[in-house]
Amino acid sequence: MPDTIELLKARRSVKPIEMTGPGPTAAELETILTLGARVPDHGKLVPWRFIVFEGVARDKAGAIFADLFKVKNPGATADQIEVERRRFLHAPLVIGVVSRARPHVKIPQWEQELSAGASAMNIVTAANGLGYVASWLTGWVAFDRDVMDKLGLATDEKMAGFVHIGRATRPPEDRDRPRLGDIVTRF
């Protein structure tokens, strides 16, 4: 296993269109999901859950996206609809992270939502630690209530995002990062 600090320094998001298979094995997927569940969770509320899309499930999700996109965008071209149909087909594995934050007497919903975000980041980091690349994305499919309903989310659940996992088709490029002097203050 790579050193944790070096892993975090080297981590890069890779666009799903720049991913290929093979994806994680069943044992690796179990590790990724187990680590996704090992995040700060004040009150042990488990304010998140996961939806795994692999194999034909990616096609099934794509059909939902394409059909809803066509209805919501009557002027959409066949090419635009096809982009939506293929949304989950580039990476061999996509994990949906569902936020199920609920009112609680002591733990604010915002804190529960942050826990779901931590879960998504742990999934990204775990995938990278196993030698894969990953990208945590949202897009309209993460915020559209009709999509959420078709994916089986309860009315009080939201998508924290979709983590696409695969192998890079080319070396990942870095991007500019903020200078600490621009984002750090001392109190």
PDB file of C-alpha atoms in Angstrom:
ATOM      1  CA  MET A   1       0.000   0.000   0.000  1.00  0.00           C
ATOM      2  CA  PRO A   2       1.355   3.432  -0.827  1.00  0.00           C
ATOM      3  CA  ASP A   3       2.195   5.803   1.995  1.00  0.00           C
ATOM      4  CA  THR A   4      -0.951   7.751   2.899  1.00  0.00           C
ATOM      5  CA  ILE A   5       0.610  11.200   2.489  1.00  0.00           C
ATOM      6  CA  GLU A   6       2.128  10.290  -0.882  1.00  0.00           C
ATOM      7  CA  LEU A   7      -1.218   8.829  -1.992  1.00  0.00           C
ATOM      8  CA  LEU A   8      -3.028  12.044  -1.092  1.00  0.00           C
ATOM      9  CA  LYS A   9      -0.365  14.135  -2.838  1.00  0.00           C
ATOM     10  CA  ALA A  10      -0.653  12.063  -6.004  1.00  0.00           C
ATOM     11  CA  ARG A  11      -4.449  11.763  -6.160  1.00  0.00           C
ATOM     12  CA  ARG A  12      -6.010  13.329  -9.253  1.00  0.00           C
ATOM     13  CA  SER A  13      -9.561  13.316 -10.547  1.00  0.00           C
ATOM     14  CA  VAL A  14      -9.820  11.645 -13.936  1.00  0.00           C
ATOM     15  CA  LYS A  15     -12.763  12.295 -16.257  1.00  0.00           C
ATOM     16  CA  PRO A  16     -14.897   9.174 -16.725  1.00  0.00           C
ATOM     17  CA  ILE A  17     -14.454   9.479 -20.493  1.00  0.00           C
ATOM     18  CA  GLU A  18     -10.733   8.915 -19.821  1.00  0.00           C
ATOM     19  CA  MET A  19     -11.386   5.696 -17.876  1.00  0.00           C
ATOM     20  CA  THR A  20     -11.495   2.089 -18.925  1.00  0.00           C
ATOM     21  CA  GLY A  21     -11.680  -1.314 -17.273  1.00  0.00           C
ATOM     22  CA  PRO A  22     -11.157  -3.570 -15.679  1.00  0.00           C
ATOM     23  CA  GLY A  23     -12.791  -2.212 -12.591  1.00  0.00           C
ATOM     24  CA  PRO A  24     -12.423  -3.326  -9.009  1.00  0.00           C
ATOM     25  CA  THR A  25     -12.911  -6.980  -8.119  1.00  0.00           C
ATOM     26  CA  ALA A  26     -15.726  -7.956  -5.747  1.00  0.00           C
ATOM     27  CA  ALA A  27     -13.243  -7.999  -2.847  1.00  0.00           C
ATOM     28  CA  GLU A  28     -11.857  -4.578  -3.808  1.00  0.00           C
ATOM     29  CA  LEU A  29     -15.384  -3.162  -4.108  1.00  0.00           C
ATOM     30  CA  GLU A  30     -16.145  -4.463  -0.620  1.00  0.00           C
ATOM     31  CA  THR A  31     -12.997  -2.725   0.654  1.00  0.00           C
ATOM     32  CA  ILE A  32     -13.954   0.532  -1.085  1.00  0.00           C
ATOM     33  CA  LEU A  33     -17.482   0.460   0.363  1.00  0.00           C
ATOM     34  CA  THR A  34     -16.220  -0.526   3.829  1.00  0.00           C
ATOM     35  CA  LEU A  35     -13.846   2.451   3.823  1.00  0.00           C
ATOM     36  CA  GLY A  36     -16.647   4.662   2.500  1.00  0.00           C
ATOM     37  CA  ALA A  37     -18.523   3.808   5.676  1.00  0.00           C
ATOM     38  CA  ARG A  38     -15.554   4.645   7.965  1.00  0.00           C
ATOM     39  CA  VAL A  39     -16.097   8.376   8.260  1.00  0.00           C
ATOM     40  CA  PRO A  40     -16.968  10.806  11.046  1.00  0.00           C
ATOM     41  CA  ASP A  41     -20.599  10.149  11.974  1.00  0.00           C
ATOM     42  CA  HIS A  42     -21.635  12.047  15.097  1.00  0.00           C
ATOM     43  CA  GLY A  43     -24.379  10.107  16.841  1.00  0.00           C
ATOM     44  CA  LYS A  44     -23.785   6.988  14.708  1.00  0.00           C
ATOM     45  CA  LEU A  45     -26.707   7.989  12.486  1.00  0.00           C
ATOM     46  CA  VAL A  46     -25.270   6.520   9.260  1.00  0.00           C
ATOM     47  CA  PRO A  47     -26.621   9.495   7.268  1.00  0.00           C
ATOM     48  CA  TRP A  48     -25.575   8.014   3.909  1.00  0.00           C
ATOM     49  CA  ARG A  49     -25.917   4.879   1.836  1.00  0.00           C
ATOM     50  CA  PHE A  50     -24.496   3.619  -1.449  1.00  0.00           C
ATOM     51  CA  ILE A  51     -25.893   2.550  -4.816  1.00  0.00           C
ATOM     52  CA  VAL A  52     -23.539   0.402  -6.914  1.00  0.00           C
ATOM     53  CA  PHE A  53     -23.772   0.641 -10.697  1.00  0.00           C
ATOM     54  CA  GLU A  54     -21.730  -1.920 -12.592  1.00  0.00           C
ATOM     55  CA  GLY A  55     -22.335  -4.112 -15.616  1.00  0.00           C
ATOM     56  CA  VAL A  56     -25.833  -3.783 -17.071  1.00  0.00           C
ATOM     57  CA  ALA A  57     -26.940  -1.570 -14.176  1.00  0.00           C
ATOM     58  CA  ARG A  58     -24.949   1.234 -15.849  1.00  0.00           C
ATOM     59  CA  ASP A  59     -27.001   0.769 -19.041  1.00  0.00           C
ATOM     60  CA  LYS A  60     -30.225   0.706 -17.028  1.00  0.00           C
ATOM     61  CA  ALA A  61     -29.311   3.998 -15.324  1.00  0.00           C
ATOM     62  CA  GLY A  62     -28.339   5.469 -18.690  1.00  0.00           C
ATOM     63  CA  ALA A  63     -31.766   4.624 -20.112  1.00  0.00           C
ATOM     64  CA  ILE A  64     -33.374   6.484 -17.195  1.00  0.00           C
ATOM     65  CA  PHE A  65     -31.128   9.512 -17.758  1.00  0.00           C
ATOM     66  CA  ALA A  66     -31.763   9.561 -21.516  1.00  0.00           C
ATOM     67  CA  ASP A  67     -35.537   9.180 -21.195  1.00  0.00           C
ATOM     68  CA  LEU A  68     -35.855  11.917 -18.579  1.00  0.00           C
ATOM     69  CA  PHE A  69     -33.454  14.218 -20.439  1.00  0.00           C
ATOM     70  CA  LYS A  70     -35.553  13.843 -23.598  1.00  0.00           C
ATOM     71  CA  VAL A  71     -38.772  14.678 -21.726  1.00  0.00           C
ATOM     72  CA  LYS A  72     -37.231  17.681 -19.944  1.00  0.00           C
ATOM     73  CA  ASN A  73     -35.479  18.940 -23.093  1.00  0.00           C
ATOM     74  CA  PRO A  74     -37.903  18.469 -26.003  1.00  0.00           C
ATOM     75  CA  GLY A  75     -35.479  20.152 -28.407  1.00  0.00           C
ATOM     76  CA  ALA A  76     -32.601  17.825 -27.505  1.00  0.00           C
ATOM     77  CA  THR A  77     -30.728  16.257 -30.379  1.00  0.00           C
ATOM     78  CA  ALA A  78     -30.166  12.529 -30.726  1.00  0.00           C
ATOM     79  CA  ASP A  79     -26.472  13.134 -29.916  1.00  0.00           C
ATOM     80  CA  GLN A  80     -27.328  14.963 -26.671  1.00  0.00           C
ATOM     81  CA  ILE A  81     -29.673  12.173 -25.622  1.00  0.00           C
ATOM     82  CA  GLU A  82     -26.971   9.604 -26.424  1.00  0.00           C
ATOM     83  CA  VAL A  83     -24.512  11.476 -24.159  1.00  0.00           C
ATOM     84  CA  GLU A  84     -26.971  11.033 -21.293  1.00  0.00           C
ATOM     85  CA  ARG A  85     -27.490   7.355 -22.155  1.00  0.00           C
ATOM     86  CA  ARG A  86     -23.709   6.791 -21.990  1.00  0.00           C
ATOM     87  CA  ARG A  87     -23.156   8.873 -18.819  1.00  0.00           C
ATOM     88  CA  PHE A  88     -22.272   5.816 -16.675  1.00  0.00           C
ATOM     89  CA  LEU A  89     -20.701   3.667 -19.410  1.00  0.00           C
ATOM     90  CA  HIS A  90     -17.152   5.051 -19.467  1.00  0.00           C
ATOM     91  CA  ALA A  91     -16.025   3.899 -16.025  1.00  0.00           C
ATOM     92  CA  PRO A  92     -16.585   0.219 -15.205  1.00  0.00           C
ATOM     93  CA  LEU A  93     -17.936   1.120 -11.762  1.00  0.00           C
ATOM     94  CA  VAL A  94     -20.006   4.017 -10.457  1.00  0.00           C
ATOM     95  CA  ILE A  95     -20.957   4.348  -6.806  1.00  0.00           C
ATOM     96  CA  GLY A  96     -23.814   6.691  -5.943  1.00  0.00           C
ATOM     97  CA  VAL A  97     -23.469   8.253  -2.507  1.00  0.00           C
ATOM     98  CA  VAL A  98     -26.885   9.053  -1.078  1.00  0.00           C
ATOM     99  CA  SER A  99     -27.246  11.580   1.721  1.00  0.00           C
ATOM    100  CA  ARG A 100     -30.018  10.615   4.086  1.00  0.00           C
ATOM    101  CA  ALA A 101     -29.674  13.447   6.573  1.00  0.00           C
ATOM    102  CA  ARG A 102     -32.706  13.793   8.795  1.00  0.00           C
ATOM    103  CA  PRO A 103     -33.805  16.130  11.562  1.00  0.00           C
ATOM    104  CA  HIS A 104     -32.236  15.167  14.858  1.00  0.00           C
ATOM    105  CA  VAL A 105     -32.455  16.696  18.324  1.00  0.00           C
ATOM    106  CA  LYS A 106     -28.655  17.071  18.672  1.00  0.00           C
ATOM    107  CA  ILE A 107     -26.996  16.602  15.278  1.00  0.00           C
ATOM    108  CA  PRO A 108     -27.674  19.241  12.618  1.00  0.00           C
ATOM    109  CA  GLN A 109     -28.578  18.047   9.129  1.00  0.00           C
ATOM    110  CA  TRP A 110     -25.629  20.032   7.739  1.00  0.00           C
ATOM    111  CA  GLU A 111     -23.252  17.914   9.831  1.00  0.00           C
ATOM    112  CA  GLN A 112     -24.915  14.768   8.509  1.00  0.00           C
ATOM    113  CA  GLU A 113     -24.541  16.035   4.928  1.00  0.00           C
ATOM    114  CA  LEU A 114     -20.856  16.683   5.558  1.00  0.00           C
ATOM    115  CA  SER A 115     -20.546  13.076   6.700  1.00  0.00           C
ATOM    116  CA  ALA A 116     -21.952  11.943   3.334  1.00  0.00           C
ATOM    117  CA  GLY A 117     -19.346  14.127   1.613  1.00  0.00           C
ATOM    118  CA  ALA A 118     -16.624  12.553   3.735  1.00  0.00           C
ATOM    119  CA  SER A 119     -17.933   9.166   2.693  1.00  0.00           C
ATOM    120  CA  ALA A 120     -17.666  10.070  -0.998  1.00  0.00           C
ATOM    121  CA  MET A 121     -14.105  11.292  -0.478  1.00  0.00           C
ATOM    122  CA  ASN A 122     -13.164   8.107   1.367  1.00  0.00           C
ATOM    123  CA  ILE A 123     -14.481   6.128  -1.602  1.00  0.00           C
ATOM    124  CA  VAL A 124     -12.312   8.208  -3.959  1.00  0.00           C
ATOM    125  CA  THR A 125      -9.261   7.765  -1.734  1.00  0.00           C
ATOM    126  CA  ALA A 126      -9.831   4.027  -1.258  1.00  0.00           C
ATOM    127  CA  ALA A 127     -10.140   3.515  -5.025  1.00  0.00           C
ATOM    128  CA  ASN A 128      -6.899   5.432  -5.579  1.00  0.00           C
ATOM    129  CA  GLY A 129      -5.204   3.434  -2.823  1.00  0.00           C
ATOM    130  CA  LEU A 130      -6.115   0.246  -4.678  1.00  0.00           C
ATOM    131  CA  GLY A 131      -4.525   1.553  -7.878  1.00  0.00           C
ATOM    132  CA  TYR A 132      -7.633   2.867  -9.637  1.00  0.00           C
ATOM    133  CA  VAL A 133      -8.553   6.396 -10.638  1.00  0.00           C
ATOM    134  CA  ALA A 134     -11.770   8.053  -9.562  1.00  0.00           C
ATOM    135  CA  SER A 135     -13.901  11.101 -10.110  1.00  0.00           C
ATOM    136  CA  TRP A 136     -16.654  12.363  -7.804  1.00  0.00           C
ATOM    137  CA  LEU A 137     -19.285  14.078  -9.975  1.00  0.00           C
ATOM    138  CA  THR A 138     -22.767  15.451  -9.683  1.00  0.00           C
ATOM    139  CA  GLY A 139     -24.423  17.077 -12.717  1.00  0.00           C
ATOM    140  CA  TRP A 140     -28.120  17.396 -13.344  1.00  0.00           C
ATOM    141  CA  VAL A 141     -28.710  13.686 -12.621  1.00  0.00           C
ATOM    142  CA  ALA A 142     -27.658  14.235  -9.009  1.00  0.00           C
ATOM    143  CA  PHE A 143     -30.165  17.029  -8.426  1.00  0.00           C
ATOM    144  CA  ASP A 144     -33.187  16.037 -10.489  1.00  0.00           C
ATOM    145  CA  ARG A 145     -35.989  14.690  -8.307  1.00  0.00           C
ATOM    146  CA  ASP A 146     -37.345  12.467 -11.077  1.00  0.00           C
ATOM    147  CA  VAL A 147     -33.929  10.829 -11.482  1.00  0.00           C
ATOM    148  CA  MET A 148     -33.644  10.367  -7.729  1.00  0.00           C
ATOM    149  CA  ASP A 149     -37.092   8.748  -7.629  1.00  0.00           C
ATOM    150  CA  LYS A 150     -36.197   6.353 -10.471  1.00  0.00           C
ATOM    151  CA  LEU A 151     -32.941   5.417  -8.699  1.00  0.00           C
ATOM    152  CA  GLY A 152     -34.924   4.510  -5.582  1.00  0.00           C
ATOM    153  CA  LEU A 153     -34.157   7.457  -3.304  1.00  0.00           C
ATOM    154  CA  ALA A 154     -36.684   8.269  -0.598  1.00  0.00           C
ATOM    155  CA  THR A 155     -38.274  11.720  -0.728  1.00  0.00           C
ATOM    156  CA  ASP A 156     -36.028  12.933   2.106  1.00  0.00           C
ATOM    157  CA  GLU A 157     -32.816  11.628   0.486  1.00  0.00           C
ATOM    158  CA  LYS A 158     -30.437  13.503  -1.841  1.00  0.00           C
ATOM    159  CA  MET A 159     -27.529  12.507  -4.044  1.00  0.00           C
ATOM    160  CA  ALA A 160     -24.167  13.577  -2.655  1.00  0.00           C
ATOM    161  CA  GLY A 161     -22.751  12.516  -6.004  1.00  0.00           C
ATOM    162  CA  PHE A 162     -21.522   9.680  -8.147  1.00  0.00           C
ATOM    163  CA  VAL A 163     -17.978   8.321  -7.845  1.00  0.00           C
ATOM    164  CA  HIS A 164     -16.765   6.906 -11.163  1.00  0.00           C
ATOM    165  CA  ILE A 165     -13.947   4.353 -10.735  1.00  0.00           C
ATOM    166  CA  GLY A 166     -11.753   2.722 -13.348  1.00  0.00           C
ATOM    167  CA  ARG A 167      -8.309   2.678 -14.934  1.00  0.00           C
ATOM    168  CA  ALA A 168      -6.827   5.765 -16.565  1.00  0.00           C
ATOM    169  CA  THR A 169      -6.460   5.630 -20.349  1.00  0.00           C
ATOM    170  CA  ARG A 170      -3.606   8.142 -20.067  1.00  0.00           C
ATOM    171  CA  PRO A 171      -1.561   9.635 -17.226  1.00  0.00           C
ATOM    172  CA  PRO A 172      -3.695  12.025 -15.172  1.00  0.00           C
ATOM    173  CA  GLU A 173      -2.828  15.698 -15.437  1.00  0.00           C
ATOM    174  CA  ASP A 174      -2.588  17.945 -12.418  1.00  0.00           C
ATOM    175  CA  ARG A 175      -4.336  21.275 -12.189  1.00  0.00           C
ATOM    176  CA  ASP A 176      -3.435  24.485 -10.437  1.00  0.00           C
ATOM    177  CA  ARG A 177      -4.038  24.280  -6.705  1.00  0.00           C
ATOM    178  CA  PRO A 178      -4.732  27.242  -4.434  1.00  0.00           C
ATOM    179  CA  ARG A 179      -1.790  28.884  -2.694  1.00  0.00           C
ATOM    180  CA  LEU A 180      -2.049  28.387   1.054  1.00  0.00           C
ATOM    181  CA  GLY A 181      -1.464  32.122   1.515  1.00  0.00           C
ATOM    182  CA  ASP A 182      -4.740  32.731  -0.358  1.00  0.00           C
ATOM    183  CA  ILE A 183      -6.872  30.344   1.683  1.00  0.00           C
ATOM    184  CA  VAL A 184      -5.353  30.200   5.163  1.00  0.00           C
ATOM    185  CA  THR A 185      -5.822  32.764   7.897  1.00  0.00           C
ATOM    186  CA  ARG A 186      -4.766  32.574  11.516  1.00  0.00           C
ATOM    187  CA  PHE A 187      -6.995  33.661  14.344  1.00  0.00           C
TER     188      PHE A 187
END
